[in-house]
XYZ file of C-alpha atoms in Angstrom:
669
model
C -63.652 95.262 28.880
C -66.933 94.906 27.009
C -69.107 92.399 28.806
C -70.417 89.385 26.891
C -74.160 88.882 27.113
C -74.231 85.172 26.288
C -76.002 84.073 29.439
C -78.619 86.798 29.235
C -79.294 86.162 25.555
C -79.448 82.401 25.786
C -81.555 82.156 28.938
C -83.918 85.141 28.877
C -84.811 85.987 25.309
C -85.211 82.812 23.314
C -86.745 79.463 23.858
C -85.128 76.057 23.996
C -85.118 75.257 20.274
C -84.181 78.776 19.337
C -81.443 78.620 21.950
C -79.970 75.520 20.292
C -79.981 77.125 16.834
C -78.565 80.349 18.280
C -75.657 78.595 20.016
C -74.867 76.504 16.947
C -75.135 79.134 14.216
C -75.088 82.665 15.612
C -73.145 82.832 18.858
C -69.654 82.173 17.366
C -69.862 85.425 15.389
C -70.733 87.444 18.519
C -67.781 86.378 20.654
C -66.321 89.197 22.766
C -62.745 90.148 21.986
C -60.808 87.975 24.403
C -57.324 89.121 25.369
C -56.685 85.831 27.123
C -56.162 84.166 23.742
C -52.646 82.982 22.955
C -52.366 85.332 19.980
C -52.937 88.321 22.247
C -51.029 87.049 25.253
C -47.786 85.959 23.589
C -45.378 87.519 21.108
C -44.856 84.121 19.538
C -44.779 80.452 20.529
C -41.308 79.024 20.160
C -41.061 75.348 19.307
C -37.939 75.188 21.463
C -38.604 76.048 25.141
C -36.939 79.274 26.257
C -34.594 77.685 28.793
C -34.094 74.434 26.879
C -30.365 74.983 26.405
C -29.652 76.408 29.865
C -28.721 73.132 31.665
C -26.183 72.127 29.020
C -24.497 75.489 28.440
C -20.719 75.248 28.800
C -19.228 76.807 31.905
C -17.142 79.967 31.742
C -13.535 78.763 31.602
C -10.831 80.007 33.938
C -7.962 80.964 31.620
C -4.525 79.494 32.163
C -2.610 81.756 34.524
C 0.350 82.057 32.143
C -2.003 83.163 29.335
C -3.612 85.780 31.552
C -0.208 87.124 32.574
C 0.990 87.365 28.971
C -2.217 89.065 27.821
C -1.910 91.537 30.671
C 1.641 92.394 29.619
C 0.572 92.749 25.997
C -2.055 95.272 27.069
C 0.432 97.186 29.226
C 3.100 97.420 26.515
C 1.626 100.403 24.606
C 0.774 102.202 27.865
C 4.147 102.139 29.656
C 7.625 103.399 28.903
C 10.453 100.864 28.776
C 11.537 101.300 32.419
C 8.057 100.981 33.901
C 7.235 98.074 31.618
C 10.265 96.134 32.905
C 9.150 96.814 36.493
C 5.676 95.500 35.709
C 7.127 92.531 33.862
C 9.080 91.481 36.990
C 5.985 91.791 39.170
C 3.980 89.668 36.735
C 6.690 86.976 36.651
C 6.720 86.779 40.463
C 2.922 86.736 40.564
C 2.753 83.878 38.076
C 5.222 81.728 40.033
C 4.150 82.533 43.594
C 1.059 84.357 44.910
C -0.882 84.155 41.657
C -0.265 80.443 41.358
C -1.657 79.784 44.826
C -4.682 82.048 44.257
C -5.395 80.431 40.914
C -5.418 76.961 42.471
C -7.852 78.201 45.104
C -10.052 79.765 42.415
C -10.110 76.524 40.414
C -11.083 74.561 43.521
C -13.825 77.053 44.342
C -15.100 76.876 40.774
C -15.249 73.068 40.866
C -17.328 73.254 44.028
C -19.843 75.629 42.361
C -20.615 74.039 39.023
C -24.085 75.580 38.936
C -22.667 78.994 38.070
C -19.552 80.760 36.771
C -16.407 81.716 38.632
C -17.089 85.437 38.085
C -20.750 85.552 39.138
C -20.423 86.061 42.896
C -17.567 88.547 42.781
C -19.176 90.534 39.949
C -22.496 90.906 41.760
C -20.589 91.833 44.897
C -18.613 94.492 43.054
C -21.782 96.156 41.787
C -23.790 95.900 44.989
C -21.028 97.019 47.361
C -20.120 100.119 45.378
C -21.446 103.112 47.270
C -21.310 105.526 44.343
C -24.626 106.778 42.938
C -25.798 104.488 40.161
C -26.860 107.445 38.004
C -24.077 108.287 35.519
C -21.746 105.780 37.175
C -23.676 102.687 36.079
C -27.105 103.187 34.494
C -26.929 103.533 30.687
C -29.695 104.436 28.256
C -30.707 102.988 24.900
C -33.241 104.924 22.827
C -35.671 103.495 20.301
C -36.059 104.684 16.748
C -39.372 106.404 16.064
C -42.413 104.468 15.005
C -42.341 104.716 11.179
C -46.061 105.563 11.294
C -45.803 109.105 12.653
C -49.340 109.233 14.034
C -48.424 106.403 16.412
C -45.715 108.553 18.066
C -48.310 110.332 20.176
C -47.034 109.968 23.744
C -50.006 108.114 25.223
C -50.562 105.894 22.185
C -46.886 104.937 22.043
C -46.688 104.373 25.809
C -49.770 102.138 25.679
C -48.437 100.072 22.775
C -45.033 99.721 24.427
C -46.670 98.698 27.693
C -48.750 96.038 25.971
C -45.741 94.695 24.046
C -43.636 94.641 27.217
C -46.238 92.567 29.054
C -46.570 90.242 26.063
C -42.793 89.797 26.153
C -42.965 88.951 29.870
C -45.820 86.502 29.425
C -44.037 84.797 26.536
C -40.887 84.525 28.645
C -42.698 83.207 31.716
C -44.543 80.605 29.664
C -41.262 79.334 28.231
C -42.380 80.307 24.732
C -39.822 83.032 23.996
C -37.458 81.897 21.258
C -34.125 80.964 22.887
C -31.243 83.331 22.185
C -28.959 81.527 19.720
C -25.977 82.850 17.787
C -26.091 81.298 14.326
C -22.723 81.228 12.568
C -24.400 79.785 9.475
C -28.061 80.885 9.599
C -28.956 79.130 6.349
C -28.025 75.845 7.980
C -29.178 76.356 11.568
C -31.854 79.057 11.693
C -34.374 76.578 10.294
C -37.398 74.545 11.324
C -35.352 71.356 10.996
C -32.817 72.671 13.513
C -35.566 73.536 15.967
C -37.225 70.134 15.648
C -33.936 68.310 16.189
C -32.746 70.259 19.242
C -36.206 70.191 20.797
C -36.177 66.383 20.753
C -32.857 66.314 22.595
C -32.913 66.341 26.408
C -31.884 69.684 27.907
C -28.726 68.093 29.272
C -27.583 67.444 25.677
C -29.333 70.189 23.710
C -26.334 72.551 23.539
C -24.243 69.844 21.907
C -26.921 69.291 19.287
C -26.897 73.005 18.460
C -23.103 72.940 18.310
C -23.245 70.311 15.562
C -25.209 72.848 13.504
C -22.565 75.531 14.215
C -25.135 77.359 16.342
C -24.360 78.605 19.839
C -27.135 79.079 22.417
C -26.597 81.998 24.789
C -27.192 82.255 28.515
C -30.666 83.540 29.388
C -30.426 83.457 33.181
C -30.687 87.258 33.364
C -33.993 87.484 31.490
C -36.343 86.812 34.444
C -34.779 89.768 36.291
C -36.106 92.185 33.676
C -39.504 92.234 35.379
C -40.848 92.578 38.928
C -37.373 93.321 40.215
C -35.467 96.130 41.826
C -32.319 97.056 43.677
C -32.867 97.747 47.381
C -30.385 100.138 49.053
C -28.789 98.886 52.264
C -25.818 100.026 54.304
C -22.610 98.538 52.937
C -24.189 96.360 50.265
C -27.454 96.537 48.327
C -29.814 93.663 47.561
C -31.520 92.558 44.358
C -35.119 91.468 44.942
C -37.744 89.911 42.682
C -41.519 89.864 43.262
C -42.944 87.235 40.932
C -46.652 87.570 41.774
C -47.235 91.302 41.289
C -49.435 92.208 38.309
C -49.261 95.982 38.317
C -47.168 98.458 36.416
C -45.599 101.561 37.932
C -46.157 104.809 36.038
C -44.356 108.039 36.881
C -45.416 111.526 35.879
C -44.486 114.845 37.433
C -42.563 113.091 40.193
C -45.724 111.239 41.256
C -46.207 107.465 41.317
C -49.241 105.668 39.912
C -50.014 101.949 39.796
C -52.662 99.867 38.094
C -53.037 96.170 37.359
C -52.389 95.240 33.743
C -53.077 91.544 34.349
C -56.201 90.042 35.902
C -56.258 87.254 38.482
C -55.930 84.672 35.698
C -52.975 86.446 34.115
C -54.944 87.863 31.177
C -53.881 91.207 29.759
C -56.160 94.181 30.287
C -58.005 95.317 27.160
C -55.767 97.685 25.080
C -58.209 100.589 25.170
C -58.494 100.152 28.938
C -54.709 100.407 29.250
C -54.802 103.520 27.075
C -57.563 104.980 29.250
C -55.514 104.421 32.401
C -52.476 106.120 30.899
C -54.583 109.001 29.574
C -56.119 109.402 33.027
C -52.615 109.639 34.527
C -51.459 112.025 31.824
C -54.416 114.331 32.473
C -54.194 114.264 36.262
C -54.372 117.983 37.188
C -52.142 117.593 40.238
C -49.096 119.905 40.288
C -45.612 118.363 40.006
C -44.358 116.929 43.267
C -42.720 119.498 45.514
C -40.554 116.834 47.151
C -39.963 114.151 44.501
C -38.427 111.164 46.237
C -37.073 109.829 42.939
C -34.041 112.042 43.536
C -33.070 109.783 46.430
C -32.357 106.887 44.058
C -29.564 109.021 42.573
C -27.801 109.416 45.918
C -24.771 107.745 47.453
C -26.059 104.275 48.244
C -25.547 104.510 52.018
C -27.238 107.923 52.072
C -30.151 106.465 50.121
C -30.269 103.406 52.403
C -30.796 105.626 55.437
C -33.542 107.595 53.687
C -35.090 104.357 52.391
C -35.392 103.057 55.954
C -37.227 106.244 56.976
C -39.557 106.024 53.976
C -40.509 102.441 54.792
C -41.437 103.306 58.365
C -44.601 105.143 57.279
C -44.942 104.173 53.621
C -44.332 100.429 53.580
C -47.154 99.593 51.163
C -46.220 102.415 48.783
C -42.585 101.312 48.678
C -43.568 97.700 48.082
C -45.825 98.805 45.221
C -42.868 100.584 43.610
C -40.398 97.768 44.203
C -42.670 94.933 43.069
C -44.056 96.559 39.916
C -43.595 94.776 36.606
C -41.450 97.699 35.488
C -41.418 101.485 35.551
C -43.142 103.379 32.732
C -42.164 107.057 32.770
C -44.274 109.762 31.118
C -42.210 112.914 30.796
C -43.816 116.328 30.360
C -40.917 117.578 28.223
C -40.004 116.876 24.613
C -36.682 116.425 22.867
C -37.060 118.650 19.750
C -35.506 115.652 17.979
C -32.151 116.957 19.250
C -29.682 114.070 19.866
C -28.036 115.895 22.774
C -31.395 116.594 24.459
C -32.461 113.006 23.809
C -29.270 111.665 25.389
C -29.434 113.857 28.487
C -33.155 113.264 29.005
C -32.858 109.483 28.851
C -29.496 109.175 30.607
C -30.542 111.157 33.675
C -33.434 113.587 33.009
C -34.173 116.091 35.751
C -34.157 113.365 38.437
C -37.610 114.180 39.759
C -39.485 111.852 37.434
C -37.166 108.836 37.704
C -36.715 105.758 39.879
C -33.256 104.543 38.934
C -33.356 101.385 41.107
C -35.923 99.504 39.002
C -34.484 96.839 36.732
C -35.480 99.075 33.856
C -37.535 102.167 33.179
C -39.242 102.640 29.832
C -39.315 106.403 29.318
C -41.623 108.107 26.820
C -41.079 111.820 26.216
C -43.843 114.276 25.433
C -43.070 114.051 21.705
C -43.132 110.228 21.699
C -39.387 109.649 21.765
C -38.739 106.564 23.882
C -35.847 104.817 25.607
C -34.857 102.303 28.237
C -32.703 103.312 31.195
C -31.604 100.263 33.175
C -29.956 99.417 36.463
C -26.808 97.458 35.636
C -26.087 95.118 38.557
C -28.695 92.471 37.657
C -27.612 92.058 34.049
C -25.979 93.283 30.901
C -26.938 94.414 27.441
C -27.929 91.053 25.929
C -31.255 90.706 27.762
C -32.053 94.417 27.462
C -31.315 94.496 23.733
C -33.544 91.466 23.157
C -36.334 93.251 25.021
C -35.795 96.442 23.001
C -35.787 94.597 19.678
C -38.892 92.553 20.482
C -40.877 95.402 22.038
C -40.198 97.752 19.113
C -41.078 95.097 16.548
C -44.311 94.134 18.279
C -45.457 97.670 19.116
C -44.883 98.955 15.578
C -45.885 95.944 13.484
C -48.829 94.864 15.649
C -49.979 97.915 17.612
C -53.041 97.301 19.777
C -53.974 100.967 20.237
C -54.685 102.973 17.101
C -55.031 106.736 16.597
C -58.419 106.472 14.867
C -59.793 104.511 17.840
C -58.820 107.073 20.463
C -59.362 110.308 18.514
C -62.034 112.175 20.412
C -62.753 109.068 22.483
C -65.484 109.919 24.991
C -65.368 108.573 28.567
C -66.522 104.971 28.529
C -69.362 103.782 30.692
C -68.060 100.232 30.942
C -64.573 101.168 32.204
C -63.659 103.827 34.751
C -59.861 104.391 34.935
C -60.202 106.250 38.241
C -61.340 102.962 39.772
C -58.260 101.115 38.495
C -55.480 103.721 38.831
C -54.091 104.507 42.245
C -51.758 107.402 42.970
C -49.307 106.548 45.734
C -49.376 109.218 48.421
C -46.328 110.199 50.465
C -46.429 112.392 53.563
C -42.796 113.232 54.159
C -41.266 114.265 57.446
C -39.116 117.384 57.592
C -36.072 115.120 57.732
C -37.048 113.376 54.502
C -37.907 116.670 52.812
C -34.419 117.888 53.661
C -32.935 114.640 52.292
C -34.795 115.137 49.009
C -33.633 118.751 48.820
C -30.012 117.723 49.379
C -30.319 114.944 46.814
C -31.783 117.342 44.246
C -28.906 119.776 44.763
C -26.271 117.076 44.347
C -28.069 115.611 41.332
C -28.250 118.969 39.567
C -24.594 119.638 40.296
C -23.426 116.231 39.070
C -25.554 116.006 35.933
C -24.960 119.662 35.138
C -21.235 118.957 34.880
C -21.757 116.319 32.181
C -21.573 117.305 28.523
C -22.873 115.265 25.593
C -21.599 115.498 22.023
C -22.808 113.626 18.973
C -20.454 112.445 16.255
C -21.697 111.158 12.880
C -19.590 110.224 9.864
C -21.374 109.340 6.635
C -20.051 106.872 4.118
C -17.791 104.928 6.459
C -20.036 101.922 6.944
C -20.195 98.198 7.611
C -20.459 97.610 3.885
C -17.384 99.737 3.199
C -15.369 97.866 5.849
C -16.341 94.515 4.399
C -15.285 95.722 0.945
C -11.920 96.659 2.408
C -11.685 93.337 4.280
C -11.337 94.939 7.702
C -13.424 94.526 10.843
C -16.002 97.326 11.336
C -15.539 97.237 15.107
C -11.763 97.294 14.728
C -12.062 100.429 12.575
C -14.265 102.119 15.171
C -11.752 101.392 17.905
C -8.847 102.454 15.703
C -10.616 105.758 15.088
C -10.893 106.317 18.858
C -7.178 105.694 19.298
C -6.231 108.060 16.478
C -8.578 110.744 17.814
C -7.074 110.451 21.291
C -3.585 110.751 19.782
C -4.667 113.852 17.852
C -6.233 115.517 20.879
C -3.906 114.487 23.690
C -0.832 112.806 22.267
C 0.098 109.324 23.456
C -2.080 106.425 24.504
C -4.510 105.682 27.297
C -6.262 102.785 28.978
C -9.230 101.760 26.818
C -12.145 99.514 27.706
C -14.547 97.780 25.343
C -17.239 95.560 26.787
C -17.695 92.063 25.346
C -20.454 89.652 26.337
C -19.558 86.181 27.591
C -23.165 84.998 27.350
C -22.009 81.954 25.370
C -21.354 80.473 28.824
C -23.588 79.668 31.773
C -24.040 82.793 33.901
C -21.511 84.653 31.756
C -21.405 88.421 32.204
C -18.801 90.438 30.310
C -15.108 90.421 29.537
C -12.927 93.357 28.567
C -11.401 93.869 25.157
C -8.322 96.109 25.351
C -8.392 97.982 22.008
C -5.240 100.017 22.688
C -2.603 97.677 21.245
C 0.944 97.975 20.008
C -0.482 97.902 16.487
C -3.022 100.717 17.005
C -0.366 102.774 18.760
C 2.074 102.389 15.876
C -0.600 103.369 13.363
C -1.843 106.336 15.430
C 1.668 107.725 15.707
C 2.325 107.194 12.014
C -0.880 108.803 10.773
C -0.526 111.840 13.038
C 3.194 112.353 12.403
C 4.183 115.366 10.342
C 7.037 113.575 8.595
C 4.858 111.211 6.570
C 7.663 108.669 6.354
C 5.314 105.705 5.847
C 4.094 104.818 2.370
C 0.473 104.235 1.417
C 1.175 100.493 1.201
C 2.720 100.445 4.665
C -0.171 102.386 6.189
C -2.694 100.049 4.568
C -0.813 97.048 5.935
C -0.806 98.611 9.411
C -4.597 98.964 9.290
C -4.880 95.303 8.339
C -2.667 94.375 11.311
C -4.837 96.456 13.656
C -7.946 94.704 12.370
C -6.404 91.249 12.705
C -5.199 91.804 16.272
C -8.505 93.365 17.342
C -10.385 90.426 15.865
C -8.252 88.018 17.847
C -8.760 89.983 21.085
C -12.515 90.030 20.484
C -12.614 86.292 19.897
C -10.583 85.615 23.026
C -12.793 87.867 25.159
C -16.014 86.291 23.871
C -14.583 82.858 24.676
C -13.736 83.902 28.253
C -10.050 84.239 27.467
C -9.424 87.850 28.421
C -7.311 88.778 31.426
C -9.392 91.404 33.257
C -12.033 89.170 34.861
C -9.468 86.526 35.794
C -7.213 89.019 37.579
C -10.258 90.633 39.192
C -11.472 87.262 40.523
C -8.032 86.392 41.928
C -7.795 89.706 43.776
C -11.339 89.341 45.091
C -10.532 85.840 46.344
C -7.486 87.120 48.220
C -9.627 89.789 49.870
C -12.403 87.348 50.771
C -9.994 84.855 52.309
C -7.975 87.559 54.118
C -4.832 86.693 52.191
C -2.050 89.189 51.426
C -2.792 91.228 48.317
C -0.067 90.405 45.763
C 2.333 93.166 44.721
C 0.965 93.057 41.174
C -2.225 94.738 42.356
C -0.286 97.472 44.122
C 1.666 98.352 40.998
C 0.717 101.851 39.699
C 0.479 100.276 36.238
C -2.374 98.024 37.417
C -4.248 101.039 38.798
C -3.614 102.953 35.571
C -4.906 100.257 33.219
C -8.081 100.044 35.319
C -8.503 103.824 35.174
C -10.305 103.587 31.852
C -9.995 106.917 30.052
C -11.789 105.638 26.960
C -14.791 103.555 28.047
C -16.605 102.244 24.987
C -19.564 100.030 24.158
C -21.188 99.199 20.851
C -24.925 99.285 20.149
C -25.579 97.329 17.002
C -29.312 97.080 16.383
C -31.645 98.658 13.806
C -34.102 99.278 16.652
C -31.697 101.687 18.366
C -31.413 105.377 17.575
C -28.917 106.376 20.267
C -27.291 104.906 23.339
C -24.828 106.113 25.887
C -23.440 106.358 29.370
C -21.250 108.698 31.365
C -17.458 108.384 31.631
C -16.365 105.868 34.259
C -13.654 108.278 35.477
C -13.874 112.065 35.703
C -11.016 112.606 33.256
C -12.392 110.117 30.770
C -14.822 109.707 27.901
C -17.995 107.628 27.714
C -18.491 106.455 24.130
C -21.601 104.606 22.997
C -21.092 103.872 19.317
C -22.462 102.033 16.311
C -21.463 101.414 12.733
C -24.385 100.969 10.376
C -25.018 100.189 6.732
C -24.446 103.773 5.625
C -22.612 105.574 8.430
C -20.970 105.370 11.812
C -21.577 107.461 14.899
C -21.028 107.892 18.614
C -22.498 109.610 21.653
C -19.529 111.081 23.521
C -19.862 112.150 27.161
C -17.254 114.073 29.149
C -16.784 116.146 32.284
C -15.217 119.509 31.412
C -12.728 120.940 32.154
C -11.038 117.530 32.451
C -11.879 116.705 28.827
C -13.471 118.484 25.890
C -16.058 116.303 24.190
C -16.604 118.727 21.312
C -12.884 118.803 20.563
C -12.734 115.012 20.726
C -15.666 114.793 18.276
C -13.708 117.044 15.894
C -10.692 114.779 16.279
C -12.893 111.780 15.509
C -13.940 113.481 12.281
C -10.311 113.944 11.312
C -9.355 110.422 12.408
C -11.978 108.624 10.329
C -11.341 110.890 7.370
C -7.660 109.919 7.411
C -8.406 106.211 7.835
C -10.975 106.330 5.033
C -8.489 108.061 2.699
C -5.948 105.297 3.220
C -8.503 102.537 2.686
C -9.952 104.093 -0.477
C -6.626 104.789 -2.183
C -5.294 102.063 -4.409
C -1.699 100.973 -4.014
């Protein structure tokens, strides 16, 4: 940072009277650029404190047991033949009257004793942290940013520096309680106003949610937001831990499988000068060291117990290095490969990469490719998409609309005398034992084998858009899910268990609920539209689409309001296991296993900041579908594991499915 010379000027050069005139008239125009100012430190300054609504958020409701049982049967109906459905129906009836009733009473009592959180929180964290599968492909998704509209700002180092600055500004705004609270406005003209903010701010936090409710505005849970930064997942035998380090002020940067750290905040919490941050990143980018021969990042992609054993060995001789990695604000990855603007290459690079230049345990990694393409890959146990999407939206907006590092400033920039990046940047050194080298080698082999088996296909359909759906008075999301069902029918015949994630962040410590898009209505339509007989009229087919949309809308509403069946049944089973009670017969029914073997695993990514997003299938004979429907088109990233499934064939079936649906919607009766 350029050093101010106030003291020198005012005490050594001029006399007393001159000093007075200098301080009064001249000095204000010579102020050094101060990145401790609020305008530089914060994204914005919300009038309503960030966590103002948190104490009064409603609690996630436990659905009525009879409602859960009926919803479960409704979801099973299109998946089972008549005989198996009757068997399941009997098991559900017994469960509702006997074992399920007792478990539900216990769950309600437990929930009443833990009013500070939700009934799903403990079991959901436990589910994630006890799973011994590798988190790569099985859990970590990616979400990629659109390019900076100013092409010259897509230089890798410039973009990484601007993203880093915006990310720290987001963190500082959050920590200061100045980040605008997340609120869902049903009527933005009425509630997304200064009057609304003034009114709810005056209310005590214990009542603030109710004030927002009167405006038809619904504050969302923000308890996950602090875990975005300075946090990591620590591997341990049997069950991992989530750890936060609130005082660390350094960022972790990876390049070539090596780890670098440097402080981006000073002792007073002020952000390092932008050009100094750029200089540090450029120094790392130009480090002549060869790529790591034994990149330990591969270990984070291992079976969690395998990684826990290796982690223990690493900490024996590299305790400070491991703490530097774990405690870092976040992980910024500089990749030495580009994407050629190829959606498949983009997806594979940001979903898993080559494994050497990744640390999958950090709460999130912001990855910038050689050509400036950028994405977030995040560990899923600490939180869900709501917090990550807010970060992505804010960081893109800030880094593109208010970039702090500019191409003209750094073009041909000579080494600066007042700032030496080699003094600030530290490369973490690892001297691995033969045992650890062998562990890395094994991990690399397994990683290459696993990721090599995954295929990625991109599907885009122009013209079928949000606007078109609204014109036709059908739900855009319902049409996306209907297209998946029709495509599956075309490719495979029949139906399959389908999962769509839905946030329950309208409630305190809400996580997600499952929407079950495979319904009796979508099944009837899929069979009708793929039948060769064509016995249904245009009017009948149009009415069937409307029914599919209506039912899907109702399922979505129920899930968002905590009225699905999946989390409730999951919590009851978990409770039985925790209290060493007999596991009810319902959970041993093959139909229960089948509906939780999600062949079609889907998640929507609706944001103008997002170019692509995706994840791997959750079962080896399934599909992972990250999708979006935009103002002018719809699309999906489809992942599969051949030979179990063909993603390219499914993408072709999607093309046919949406073409058929569009034809029906466009034709007049």
